[in-house]
N, CA, C and O atoms as a MOPAC input file, in Angstrom:
PM7 MOZYME 1SCF
protein

 N      0.77300 1    -1.09300 1     0.04700 1
 C      0.05600 1    -0.27400 1     0.05100 1
 C      0.92500 1     1.21300 1     0.06400 1
 O      1.09500 1     1.88500 1    -0.95300 1
 N      1.38600 1     1.54800 1     1.29100 1
 C      2.05300 1     2.81600 1     1.16300 1
 C      3.58800 1     2.85900 1     0.43500 1
 O      3.96500 1     3.90800 1    -0.08700 1
 N      4.43400 1     1.66800 1     0.43500 1
 C      5.61900 1     1.61700 1    -0.40000 1
 C      5.43900 1     1.93600 1    -1.80100 1
 O      6.20300 1     2.74100 1    -2.33500 1
 N      4.26600 1     1.24300 1    -2.60900 1
 C      4.25500 1     1.87600 1    -3.96500 1
 C      3.90800 1     3.27900 1    -4.17000 1
 O      4.23600 1     3.91000 1    -5.17600 1
 N      3.18300 1     3.79000 1    -3.11500 1
 C      2.75200 1     5.14000 1    -3.41400 1
 C      3.91000 1     5.83100 1    -2.93100 1
 O      4.02200 1     6.99300 1    -3.32500 1
 N      4.79800 1     5.38400 1    -2.16900 1
 C      5.93000 1     6.42700 1    -1.68700 1
 C      5.61100 1     7.02500 1    -0.58000 1
 O      6.37400 1     7.83400 1    -0.05100 1
 N      4.65800 1     6.76500 1    -0.17500 1
 C      3.97500 1     7.50800 1     1.30800 1
 C      4.77100 1     6.95700 1     2.34800 1
 O      4.56900 1     5.86100 1     2.87000 1
 N      5.85600 1     7.90300 1     2.68900 1
 C      6.89700 1     7.56300 1     3.77200 1
 C      6.54000 1     7.84300 1     4.98000 1
 O      7.19700 1     7.38700 1     5.91600 1
 N      5.68500 1     8.46200 1     5.14800 1
 C      5.10300 1     9.12300 1     6.50900 1
 C      4.11600 1     7.56400 1     6.90100 1
 O      4.21300 1     6.95400 1     7.96600 1
 N      3.51300 1     7.30900 1     6.13300 1
 C      2.60700 1     6.23900 1     6.51700 1
 C      3.29300 1     4.77200 1     6.61400 1
 O      2.87900 1     3.91200 1     7.39100 1
 N      4.37000 1     4.58900 1     5.75100 1
 C      5.19700 1     3.31600 1     6.14400 1
 C      6.01800 1     3.29900 1     7.16200 1
 O      6.30400 1     2.30600 1     7.83000 1
 N      6.67000 1     5.09100 1     7.39500 1
 C      7.19500 1     4.73700 1     8.68200 1
 C      6.50900 1     4.60700 1     9.96200 1
 O      7.03500 1     4.08300 1    10.94400 1
 N      5.49700 1     5.02200 1     9.94400 1
 C      4.10500 1     5.01900 1    11.13500 1
 C      4.00700 1     3.47400 1    11.20800 1
 O      4.50400 1     2.89600 1    12.17500 1
 N      3.43600 1     2.84100 1    10.30400 1
 C      3.01200 1     1.60800 1    10.40300 1
 C      4.14600 1     0.68200 1    10.77800 1
 O      3.99300 1    -0.17100 1    11.65300 1
 N      5.07600 1     0.81200 1    10.24300 1
 C      6.46000 1    -0.16300 1    10.78600 1
 C      6.74000 1     0.12300 1    11.95900 1
 O      7.10000 1    -0.86200 1    12.60400 1
 N      6.71900 1     1.47600 1    12.74900 1
 C      7.08500 1     1.49300 1    14.09700 1
 C      5.93900 1     0.68300 1    15.23900 1
 O      6.12300 1     0.01500 1    16.25600 1
 N      4.70400 1     1.12600 1    14.49200 1
 C      3.64600 1     0.13800 1    15.31300 1
 C      3.71000 1    -1.40700 1    15.28400 1
 O      3.35000 1    -2.15000 1    16.19700 1
 N      4.19700 1    -1.75100 1    14.15600 1
 C      4.50400 1    -3.35900 1    13.70700 1
 C      5.48300 1    -3.68000 1    14.81200 1
 O      5.49100 1    -4.75300 1    15.41600 1
 N      6.18000 1    -2.83100 1    14.99900 1
 C      7.40700 1    -3.39800 1    15.79300 1
 C      7.07900 1    -3.43300 1    17.23900 1
 O      7.70200 1    -4.04700 1    18.10500 1
 N      6.01400 1    -2.69100 1    17.39300 1
 C      5.37900 1    -2.69400 1    18.95500 1
 C      4.70800 1    -3.89100 1    19.00700 1
 O      4.93200 1    -4.55300 1    20.02000 1
 N      3.85500 1    -4.41500 1    18.10400 1
 C      3.09000 1    -5.56300 1    18.23600 1
 C      4.09700 1    -6.67200 1    18.04000 1
 O      3.81600 1    -7.55400 1    18.85100 1
 N      5.22200 1    -7.03500 1    17.26800 1
 C      6.09900 1    -7.92400 1    17.32100 1
 C      6.68500 1    -7.91100 1    18.70100 1
 O      6.87100 1    -8.99000 1    19.26300 1
 N      6.99700 1    -6.77000 1    19.30500 1
 C      7.55400 1    -6.97600 1    20.74700 1
 C      6.79900 1    -7.21700 1    21.40300 1
 O      7.26200 1    -7.71600 1    22.42900 1
 N      5.41400 1    -7.11400 1    21.40000 1
 C      4.35900 1    -7.61100 1    22.37300 1
 C      4.21900 1    -9.09700 1    22.26600 1
 O      4.09900 1    -9.83500 1    23.24400 1
 N      4.24300 1    -9.54300 1    20.86800 1
 C      4.37300 1   -10.85100 1    20.65700 1
 C      5.14200 1   -11.86000 1    21.23900 1
 O      4.80200 1   -12.99000 1    21.58800 1
 N      6.63000 1   -11.09300 1    21.31800 1
 C      7.78100 1   -11.75300 1    21.92000 1
 C      7.57400 1   -11.94300 1    23.26600 1
 O      8.00500 1   -12.91100 1    23.89200 1
 N      6.69300 1   -10.71900 1    23.89000 1
 C      6.60200 1   -10.90500 1    25.20500 1
 C      5.70300 1   -11.68700 1    25.95800 1
 O      5.82300 1   -11.86800 1    27.17000 1
 N      4.68400 1   -12.21600 1    25.16300 1
 C      3.63600 1   -12.56700 1    25.38700 1
 C      3.71300 1   -14.13600 1    25.67600 1
 O      4.44000 1   -14.71900 1    24.87100 1
 N      3.28800 1   -14.72000 1    26.37400 1
 C      3.51700 1   -16.07500 1    27.28900 1
 C      2.89900 1   -16.78400 1    26.24100 1
 O      3.39800 1   -17.81600 1    25.79300 1
 N      1.61400 1   -16.19500 1    25.72400 1
 C      0.95500 1   -17.33700 1    24.69300 1
 C      1.69800 1   -17.07300 1    23.36900 1
 O      2.63900 1   -16.29000 1    23.23600 1
 N      1.08900 1   -17.91200 1    22.31600 1
 C      1.62400 1   -17.63400 1    20.78500 1
 C      1.47100 1   -16.29900 1    20.35200 1
 O      2.56800 1   -15.84400 1    20.03000 1
 N      0.46400 1   -15.41200 1    20.20300 1
 C      0.10200 1   -14.26200 1    19.61000 1
 C     -0.88100 1   -13.59600 1    20.39600 1
 O     -1.91100 1   -14.01100 1    20.92600 1
 N     -0.32100 1   -12.42600 1    20.35700 1
 C     -1.19000 1   -11.25500 1    21.31700 1
 C     -2.67800 1   -11.14700 1    20.33300 1
 O     -2.81400 1   -11.25700 1    19.11500 1
 N     -3.69900 1   -10.88300 1    21.42900 1
 C     -5.13100 1   -11.12700 1    21.10800 1
 C     -5.39700 1    -9.55800 1    20.03400 1
 O     -4.71100 1    -8.54300 1    20.15500 1
 N     -6.33100 1    -9.69800 1    19.21900 1
 C     -6.58200 1    -8.54700 1    18.25800 1
 C     -6.86600 1    -7.22900 1    19.44600 1
 O     -6.38900 1    -6.11900 1    19.21100 1
 N     -7.49600 1    -7.42400 1    20.43000 1
 C     -7.58700 1    -6.34600 1    21.68500 1
 C     -6.51600 1    -5.83300 1    21.94500 1
 O     -6.29500 1    -4.62600 1    21.84800 1
 N     -5.70300 1    -6.69100 1    22.31200 1
 C     -4.04700 1    -5.82400 1    22.65700 1
 C     -3.57300 1    -5.12200 1    21.48700 1
 O     -3.06900 1    -4.00100 1    21.55400 1
 N     -3.72400 1    -5.75000 1    20.45000 1
 C     -3.17300 1    -4.84500 1    19.12400 1
 C     -4.26000 1    -3.65300 1    19.13200 1
 O     -3.74300 1    -2.53700 1    19.09200 1
 N     -5.10200 1    -3.66900 1    19.15800 1
 C     -5.88200 1    -2.21900 1    19.17400 1
 C     -5.82100 1    -1.59100 1    20.29800 1
 O     -6.25100 1    -0.43900 1    20.35600 1
 N     -5.30200 1    -2.18500 1    21.36100 1
 C     -4.74800 1    -1.48700 1    22.64300 1
 C     -3.42800 1    -0.49000 1    22.14200 1
 O     -3.33600 1     0.72000 1    22.34900 1
 N     -2.72100 1    -1.11600 1    21.62800 1
 C     -1.02100 1    -0.90500 1    21.13200 1
 C     -1.48200 1     0.47200 1    19.84300 1
 O     -0.81500 1     1.49300 1    19.67400 1
 N     -2.55900 1     0.16800 1    19.20600 1
 C     -2.54500 1     1.25800 1    18.10000 1
 C     -3.42000 1     2.64400 1    18.91700 1
 O     -3.42000 1     3.74900 1    18.37300 1
 N     -3.91400 1     2.48600 1    19.83900 1
 C     -4.85600 1     3.35400 1    20.33900 1
 C     -3.69100 1     4.19700 1    21.05000 1
 O     -3.44000 1     5.34800 1    20.69400 1
 N     -2.94500 1     3.49800 1    22.15400 1
 C     -1.35900 1     4.23800 1    22.72400 1
 C     -0.82200 1     4.80000 1    21.68500 1
 O     -0.60000 1     6.01000 1    21.73000 1
 N     -0.48500 1     4.01900 1    20.48400 1
 C      0.24800 1     5.15800 1    19.63500 1
 C     -0.07800 1     6.25200 1    19.17900 1
 O      0.60600 1     7.27500 1    19.19100 1
 N     -1.45500 1     6.07200 1    18.62000 1
 C     -2.32400 1     7.31400 1    18.11600 1
 C     -2.36600 1     8.34200 1    19.46100 1
 O     -2.21700 1     9.54700 1    19.26000 1
 N     -2.56400 1     7.86300 1    20.77200 1
 C     -2.77000 1     9.12700 1    21.87300 1
 C     -1.33700 1     9.75900 1    22.18100 1
 O     -1.23700 1    10.94600 1    22.49100 1
 N     -0.05000 1     8.76900 1    22.06500 1
 C      1.10700 1     9.16600 1    22.04200 1
 C      1.26500 1    10.65900 1    21.37000 1
 O      1.48200 1    11.76700 1    21.86000 1
 N      1.04800 1    10.16200 1    19.94500 1
 C      1.38600 1    11.17300 1    18.79100 1
 C      0.71100 1    12.32200 1    18.95700 1
 O      1.19800 1    13.40900 1    18.64800 1
 N     -0.66900 1    12.15600 1    19.54600 1
 C     -1.34600 1    13.62000 1    19.79900 1
 C     -0.91300 1    14.42200 1    21.03400 1
 O     -0.90300 1    15.65300 1    21.03000 1
 N     -0.61000 1    13.79200 1    21.92800 1
 C      0.15600 1    13.93900 1    23.03200 1
 C      1.54100 1    14.67600 1    22.78100 1
 O      1.75000 1    15.68100 1    23.46000 1
 N      2.43800 1    14.29800 1    21.93200 1
 C      3.76200 1    14.91100 1    21.33000 1
 C      3.38000 1    16.37100 1    20.42100 1
 O      3.94100 1    17.46600 1    20.45600 1
 N      2.25600 1    15.92700 1    19.65000 1
 C      1.80500 1    17.14600 1    18.79500 1
 C      1.57000 1    18.32300 1    19.42600 1
 O      1.78700 1    19.42500 1    18.92200 1
 N      0.99100 1    18.06500 1    20.86700 1
 C      0.33000 1    19.20100 1    21.69400 1
 C      1.85800 1    19.68100 1    22.36400 1
 O      2.07700 1    20.84500 1    22.69800 1
 N      2.53700 1    18.93100 1    22.45100 1
 C      4.14200 1    19.57000 1    23.24800 1
 C      4.92500 1    20.36600 1    22.06300 1
 O      5.45700 1    21.46700 1    22.20200 1
 N      4.88400 1    19.49500 1    20.72200 1
 C      5.50800 1    20.25500 1    19.79800 1
 C      5.00100 1    21.66400 1    19.36200 1
 O      5.65100 1    22.56400 1    18.83000 1
 N      3.44900 1    21.63600 1    19.77800 1
 C      2.82700 1    22.97300 1    19.28500 1
 C      2.99500 1    24.20400 1    20.61800 1
 O      2.98000 1    25.42900 1    20.48900 1
 N      3.13000 1    23.52600 1    21.68400 1
 C      3.57800 1    24.56600 1    22.62300 1
 C      5.24300 1    25.03200 1    22.72600 1
 O      5.62900 1    26.01900 1    23.35200 1
 N      6.05600 1    24.16200 1    22.02600 1
 C      7.13900 1    24.61000 1    21.83800 1
 C      7.24600 1    25.18100 1    20.50200 1
 O      8.38000 1    25.12200 1    20.02700 1
 N      6.39800 1    25.68800 1    19.82000 1
 C      6.23700 1    26.41300 1    18.68900 1
 C      7.14700 1    25.99100 1    17.50100 1
 O      7.86400 1    26.67500 1    16.77200 1
 N      6.84100 1    24.33800 1    17.53400 1
 C      7.32100 1    23.49200 1    16.34800 1
 C      6.13800 1    23.32000 1    15.56800 1
 O      5.79800 1    22.13700 1    15.55900 1
 N      5.28000 1    24.17400 1    14.81700 1
 C      4.18300 1    23.33800 1    13.99600 1
 C      4.82300 1    22.46900 1    12.75100 1
 O      4.07900 1    21.73200 1    12.10400 1
 N      5.89400 1    22.55100 1    12.51000 1
 C      5.87500 1    21.44200 1    11.40000 1
 C      5.73900 1    19.94400 1    12.10400 1
 O      5.01200 1    19.04200 1    11.68700 1
 N      6.66800 1    19.88300 1    13.35000 1
 C      6.93300 1    18.58800 1    14.10900 1
 C      5.27200 1    18.20600 1    14.66200 1
 O      4.71200 1    17.11300 1    14.57700 1
 N      4.89000 1    19.10600 1    15.06800 1
 C      3.20800 1    18.91200 1    15.45800 1
 C      2.30000 1    18.39800 1    14.52100 1
 O      1.66000 1    17.36400 1    14.71700 1
 N      2.21200 1    19.19300 1    13.35500 1
 C      1.85900 1    18.51100 1    11.94400 1
 C      1.91300 1    17.25800 1    11.64000 1
 O      0.93500 1    16.52900 1    11.46900 1
 N      3.54100 1    16.82100 1    11.52400 1
 C      3.78500 1    15.19600 1    11.56600 1
 C      2.80400 1    14.39000 1    12.29100 1
 O      1.97200 1    13.56600 1    11.91300 1
 N      3.22300 1    14.98400 1    13.76600 1
 C      2.45600 1    14.00900 1    14.90100 1
 C      1.28300 1    13.97000 1    14.42600 1
 O      1.02600 1    12.81300 1    14.09500 1
 N      0.46200 1    14.65300 1    14.23400 1
 C     -0.91500 1    14.73400 1    13.71900 1
 C     -1.40900 1    14.34600 1    12.69800 1
 O     -2.63200 1    14.26500 1    12.57600 1
 N     -0.69000 1    14.07100 1    11.88500 1
 C     -0.99800 1    13.23300 1    10.51000 1
 C     -0.66200 1    11.90100 1    10.90800 1
 O     -1.40300 1    10.97800 1    10.56700 1
 N      0.51300 1    11.65900 1    11.68700 1
 C      0.97900 1    10.24600 1    12.43500 1
 C     -0.56100 1     9.65900 1    12.95900 1
 O     -1.16800 1     8.73700 1    12.41400 1
 N     -0.86300 1    10.16600 1    13.73800 1
 C     -2.03700 1    10.25200 1    14.93500 1
 C     -3.30500 1     9.94500 1    14.04700 1
 O     -4.09200 1     9.10500 1    14.48500 1
 N     -3.60300 1    10.62400 1    12.69500 1
 C     -4.79400 1    10.53700 1    12.00800 1
 C     -4.92300 1     9.02800 1    11.49500 1
 O     -5.85600 1     8.23000 1    11.58400 1
 N     -3.62000 1     8.92400 1    10.91100 1
 C     -3.41200 1     7.59700 1    10.22700 1
 C     -3.80700 1     6.33400 1    10.86100 1
 O     -4.54500 1     5.43600 1    10.45600 1
 N     -3.03000 1     6.49700 1    12.13800 1
 C     -3.57500 1     5.41400 1    13.31800 1
 C     -4.90100 1     5.07700 1    13.65700 1
 O     -5.50100 1     4.00400 1    13.58800 1
 N     -5.33900 1     6.50800 1    14.14000 1
 C     -6.90600 1     6.20800 1    14.27700 1
 C     -7.60400 1     5.49400 1    13.11600 1
 O     -8.17700 1     4.43000 1    13.35200 1
 N     -7.59700 1     5.94100 1    12.03100 1
 C     -8.10000 1     5.26800 1    10.95900 1
 C     -8.00000 1     3.97700 1    10.78500 1
 O     -8.57800 1     3.50000 1     9.80900 1
 N     -7.15800 1     2.99600 1    11.78500 1
 C     -7.50600 1     1.61300 1    11.93500 1
 C     -8.31000 1     1.48000 1    13.20400 1
 O     -8.64700 1     0.29700 1    13.16200 1
 N     -8.64000 1     1.81300 1    13.92200 1
 C     -9.23100 1     1.88000 1    15.09300 1
 C    -10.82300 1     2.02500 1    14.99800 1
 O    -11.37000 1     2.95200 1    14.40100 1
 N    -11.47800 1     1.02500 1    15.64100 1
 C    -13.00200 1     0.98400 1    15.73400 1
 C    -13.41500 1     2.40400 1    16.77200 1
 O    -12.64600 1     2.81800 1    17.63900 1
 N    -14.79100 1     3.02900 1    16.46900 1
 C    -14.85300 1     3.98000 1    17.45700 1
 C    -14.80700 1     3.64500 1    18.91500 1
 O    -14.80000 1     2.48000 1    19.31300 1
 N    -14.77400 1     4.70700 1    19.71700 1
 C    -15.02500 1     4.28800 1    21.13100 1
 C    -16.48600 1     4.51100 1    21.43400 1
 O    -17.23500 1     5.32800 1    20.89800 1
 N    -16.76500 1     3.63200 1    22.39600 1
 C    -17.96400 1     3.62600 1    22.91800 1
 C    -18.52000 1     5.25000 1    23.44500 1
 O    -17.64600 1     5.90900 1    24.00700 1
 N    -19.46300 1     5.70700 1    23.34400 1
 C    -20.16700 1     7.12900 1    23.84300 1
 C    -20.59800 1     6.62900 1    25.20100 1
 O    -20.85300 1     5.46500 1    25.50700 1
 N    -20.63400 1     7.64300 1    25.91800 1
 C    -21.19300 1     7.66800 1    27.42100 1
 C    -22.42500 1     7.32900 1    27.41600 1
 O    -22.68500 1     6.60200 1    28.37500 1
 N    -23.49600 1     7.59300 1    26.59800 1
 C    -24.74100 1     6.90100 1    26.09500 1
 C    -24.62800 1     5.14200 1    26.41100 1
 O    -25.35200 1     4.50100 1    27.17200 1
 N    -23.63400 1     4.69100 1    25.67800 1
 C    -23.59300 1     3.59300 1    25.31800 1
 C    -22.84000 1     2.69600 1    26.49300 1
 O    -23.25100 1     1.57200 1    26.78000 1
 N    -21.90000 1     3.19400 1    27.02600 1
 C    -21.44400 1     2.82900 1    28.36500 1
 C    -22.62300 1     2.99300 1    29.47400 1
 O    -22.85200 1     1.98300 1    30.13900 1
 N    -23.32400 1     4.04600 1    29.72000 1
 C    -24.22200 1     4.29700 1    30.51100 1
 C    -25.27100 1     3.14200 1    30.39000 1
 O    -25.62900 1     2.58800 1    31.43000 1
 N    -25.81000 1     2.72300 1    29.13100 1
 C    -26.50000 1     1.64000 1    28.74300 1
 C    -26.19500 1     0.27700 1    29.40700 1
 O    -26.97700 1    -0.26500 1    30.18800 1
 N    -25.06000 1    -0.21000 1    29.05500 1
 C    -24.20300 1    -1.43600 1    29.36100 1
 C    -23.77800 1    -1.48200 1    30.91600 1
 O    -23.31500 1    -2.45000 1    31.51800 1
 N    -24.05900 1    -0.15300 1    31.43000 1
 C    -23.80000 1    -0.29600 1    32.97000 1
 C    -24.60600 1    -0.60500 1    33.79200 1
 O    -24.52100 1    -1.24100 1    34.84300 1
 N    -25.87700 1     0.15000 1    32.97500 1
 C    -27.21600 1     0.43200 1    33.78200 1
 C    -27.75800 1    -1.37500 1    33.50600 1
 O    -28.30500 1    -1.90000 1    34.47600 1
 N    -27.62000 1    -2.08300 1    32.45100 1
 C    -27.92700 1    -3.29900 1    32.46000 1
 C    -27.50600 1    -4.20400 1    33.46500 1
 O    -28.20400 1    -5.06600 1    33.99900 1
 N    -26.02800 1    -3.88600 1    33.73900 1
 C    -25.36600 1    -4.81400 1    34.39900 1
 C    -26.01100 1    -4.51300 1    35.88900 1
 O    -26.43100 1    -5.45800 1    36.55700 1
 N    -26.06300 1    -3.35300 1    36.31300 1
 C    -26.46100 1    -2.82600 1    37.61100 1
 C    -27.89500 1    -3.29400 1    37.89900 1
 O    -28.29400 1    -3.37400 1    39.06100 1
 N    -28.56500 1    -3.55900 1    36.99500 1
 C    -29.98900 1    -4.14500 1    37.00000 1
 C    -30.08400 1    -5.58100 1    37.25800 1
 O    -31.04300 1    -6.13300 1    37.79800 1
 N    -28.93600 1    -6.18600 1    36.80000 1
 C    -28.62900 1    -7.74600 1    37.00100 1
 C    -28.22600 1    -8.13400 1    38.38400 1
 O    -28.72400 1    -9.11500 1    38.93600 1
 N    -27.15300 1    -7.22500 1    39.06200 1
 C    -26.49000 1    -7.45500 1    40.13000 1
 C    -27.23200 1    -7.72100 1    41.49800 1
 O    -28.44200 1    -7.73000 1    41.27000 1
 N    -27.07600 1    -7.85000 1    42.28100 1
 C    -27.44700 1    -7.35500 1    43.70000 1
 C    -27.17500 1    -5.84400 1    44.09700 1
 O    -26.08100 1    -5.32700 1    43.86900 1
 N    -28.02300 1    -5.28700 1    44.58700 1
 C    -27.76000 1    -3.75100 1    45.34700 1
 C    -26.62600 1    -3.84200 1    46.35600 1
 O    -26.45300 1    -4.70700 1    47.21400 1
 N    -25.91200 1    -2.80400 1    46.08400 1
 C    -24.66100 1    -2.78500 1    47.05900 1
 C    -23.62200 1    -3.78200 1    46.47600 1
 O    -22.80800 1    -4.21600 1    47.29200 1
 N    -23.53000 1    -4.17700 1    45.30100 1
 C    -22.45800 1    -4.90200 1    44.77200 1
 C    -21.41700 1    -3.93300 1    44.56300 1
 O    -21.55200 1    -2.78100 1    44.15200 1
 N    -20.10300 1    -4.67800 1    44.97400 1
 C    -18.84100 1    -3.51200 1    44.77800 1
 C    -18.54100 1    -3.45100 1    43.34100 1
 O    -18.72400 1    -4.31500 1    42.48300 1
 N    -17.93500 1    -2.00800 1    43.21500 1
 C    -17.53800 1    -1.66200 1    41.76600 1
 C    -16.72300 1    -2.61500 1    41.13200 1
 O    -16.89800 1    -2.75000 1    39.92100 1
 N    -15.75100 1    -3.40300 1    41.76100 1
 C    -14.90300 1    -4.25900 1    41.13100 1
 C    -15.66800 1    -5.15400 1    40.19000 1
 O    -15.49900 1    -5.26100 1    38.97600 1
 N    -16.65200 1    -5.85900 1    41.05600 1
 C    -17.49500 1    -6.97000 1    40.52600 1
 C    -18.21200 1    -6.45100 1    39.06400 1
 O    -18.24300 1    -7.11100 1    38.02500 1
 N    -18.79700 1    -5.04100 1    39.28000 1
 C    -19.38200 1    -4.45800 1    38.29800 1
 C    -18.35100 1    -3.88700 1    36.81200 1
 O    -18.78600 1    -3.64900 1    35.68600 1
 N    -17.20100 1    -3.80600 1    37.19500 1
 C    -16.27900 1    -3.64300 1    36.47600 1
 C    -15.87700 1    -4.98800 1    35.50600 1
 O    -15.79600 1    -5.20100 1    34.29600 1
 N    -15.66700 1    -5.80100 1    36.81400 1
 C    -15.79600 1    -7.37200 1    35.73800 1
 C    -16.79700 1    -7.94400 1    34.79200 1
 O    -16.67200 1    -8.73000 1    33.85200 1
 N    -17.75400 1    -7.37300 1    35.26700 1
 C    -19.02200 1    -8.14700 1    34.54500 1
 C    -19.19000 1    -6.85200 1    33.21200 1
 O    -19.78400 1    -7.23100 1    32.20200 1
 N    -18.83200 1    -5.83100 1    33.22900 1
 C    -18.46700 1    -4.83500 1    32.39900 1
 C    -17.61900 1    -5.23100 1    31.19000 1
 O    -18.09900 1    -5.23100 1    30.05600 1
 N    -16.21700 1    -5.60600 1    31.47600 1
 C    -15.55500 1    -6.03300 1    30.75200 1
 C    -15.85600 1    -7.24800 1    30.51800 1
 O    -15.48800 1    -7.42100 1    29.35700 1
 N    -16.35600 1    -8.32600 1    30.94900 1
 C    -16.75800 1    -9.51200 1    30.02100 1
 C    -17.87300 1    -9.43100 1    29.02700 1
 O    -18.40700 1   -10.41000 1    28.50400 1
 N    -18.19400 1    -8.11000 1    28.80100 1
 C    -19.17700 1    -7.88800 1    27.68100 1
 C    -18.72800 1    -7.03400 1    26.84700 1
 O    -19.08000 1    -7.13200 1    25.67100 1
 N    -17.83300 1    -5.98300 1    27.26000 1
 C    -17.36900 1    -4.92600 1    26.29100 1
 C    -15.89000 1    -5.12200 1    26.30500 1
 O    -15.29000 1    -5.43100 1    27.33500 1
 N    -15.31900 1    -4.94200 1    25.17500 1
 C    -13.94000 1    -5.17400 1    24.84000 1
 C    -13.15100 1    -3.62500 1    25.49200 1
 O    -13.34200 1    -2.48400 1    25.07200 1
 N    -12.44400 1    -3.96400 1    26.37200 1
 C    -11.56200 1    -2.73000 1    26.84300 1
 C    -11.02900 1    -1.92800 1    26.14400 1
 O    -11.04100 1    -0.72200 1    26.39100 1
 N    -10.31400 1    -2.58900 1    24.87900 1
 C     -9.96000 1    -1.40800 1    24.06700 1
 C    -11.09300 1    -0.38400 1    23.12800 1
 O    -10.81500 1     0.54000 1    22.36400 1
 N    -12.29100 1    -0.87800 1    23.46800 1
 C    -12.97500 1     0.04300 1    22.84700 1
 C    -13.86400 1     0.95900 1    23.76000 1
 O    -14.95600 1     1.41300 1    23.41700 1
 N    -13.27200 1     1.16000 1    24.92300 1
 C    -13.67600 1     2.13900 1    25.99300 1
 C    -12.30900 1     3.28800 1    26.51600 1
 O    -11.10500 1     3.19700 1    26.27300 1
 N    -12.93900 1     4.16100 1    27.16900 1
 C    -11.88400 1     4.82900 1    28.20300 1
 C    -12.26000 1     4.17400 1    29.19700 1
 O    -13.45700 1     3.99600 1    29.42700 1
 N    -11.10200 1     3.60600 1    30.11200 1
 C    -11.47800 1     3.03600 1    31.39500 1
 C    -11.84900 1     4.10400 1    32.33600 1
 O    -12.66300 1     3.93600 1    33.24400 1
 N    -11.15400 1     5.34500 1    32.06700 1
 C    -11.48200 1     6.60400 1    33.16900 1
 C    -12.82000 1     7.14800 1    32.95200 1
 O    -13.34300 1     7.65800 1    33.94300 1
 N    -13.63600 1     7.14600 1    31.60400 1
 C    -14.81900 1     7.20500 1    31.27400 1
 C    -15.63100 1     6.20900 1    32.16100 1
 O    -16.46800 1     6.55300 1    32.99500 1
 N    -15.32200 1     5.11100 1    31.90900 1
 C    -16.22900 1     4.31600 1    32.56800 1
 C    -16.27200 1     4.11200 1    33.96500 1
 O    -17.33700 1     3.79100 1    34.49400 1
 N    -15.24600 1     4.25900 1    34.61800 1
 C    -15.09500 1     4.47000 1    36.19700 1
 C    -15.98300 1     5.77200 1    36.38300 1
 O    -16.84500 1     5.62800 1    37.24900 1
 N    -15.96200 1     6.96900 1    35.78100 1
 C    -16.53400 1     7.91700 1    35.89400 1
 C    -18.20300 1     7.76600 1    35.98400 1
 O    -18.97100 1     8.11600 1    36.88000 1
 N    -18.45000 1     7.13000 1    34.74500 1
 C    -19.88300 1     6.96700 1    34.60300 1
 C    -20.71100 1     6.19100 1    35.72700 1
 O    -21.80600 1     6.54200 1    36.16600 1
 N    -19.76600 1     4.75200 1    36.21300 1
 C    -20.12100 1     4.27000 1    37.29300 1
 C    -20.73900 1     5.16900 1    38.29500 1
 O    -21.93800 1     5.26000 1    38.56100 1
 N    -19.52000 1     5.96600 1    38.93000 1
 C    -19.61700 1     6.64000 1    39.76000 1
 C    -20.98400 1     7.31900 1    39.94600 1
 O    -21.63800 1     7.42700 1    40.98300 1
 N    -21.30100 1     7.80400 1    38.56000 1
 C    -22.40000 1     8.62900 1    38.34500 1
 C    -23.74100 1     7.90100 1    38.87900 1
 O    -24.57700 1     8.21500 1    39.72700 1
 N    -23.54500 1     6.52300 1    37.80500 1
 C    -24.76400 1     5.99200 1    38.11600 1
 C    -25.06600 1     5.18400 1    39.66700 1
 O    -26.14700 1     4.80500 1    40.11700 1
 N    -23.90000 1     5.10000 1    40.18100 1
 C    -24.05300 1     4.64900 1    41.76100 1
 C    -24.30700 1     5.74400 1    42.70400 1
 O    -24.88400 1     5.47200 1    43.75700 1
 N    -23.92200 1     7.03600 1    42.43600 1
 C    -24.29600 1     7.96600 1    43.30100 1
 C    -25.07400 1     9.39000 1    42.59000 1
 O    -24.60400 1    10.52700 1    42.61600 1
 N    -26.25600 1     9.01300 1    42.02200 1
 C    -26.82000 1    10.19700 1    41.41800 1
 C    -27.47000 1    11.22500 1    42.14900 1
 O    -27.92500 1    12.20600 1    41.56100 1

């Protein structure tokens, strides 16, 4: 794809992320890392690049900030959308309705993540939404 079109930004970015995936494969006790783990690697790589772009922009380096943003956008194109607050609330509400009242948050999170792939949500947002639902 990118090598034929001489898109060096794309090929360099994808090679860097593939290296992270291969390193995770080698470090894994299982044969291969799961697709969920690969999505997490991609999401973290995109986030790192977005954060770097902010730092470069603050340091008045728009050329480097633009490069990092283009890389983050490229990687984001491979990711499924994150669940919205409403979708998270819906799943948490269903779980809360099924569990006995007064259940510990740890059990609620465990149930939530058996239904929802962790790579499709922001864990901090899930915690925040659970706090809101438990303490209206």
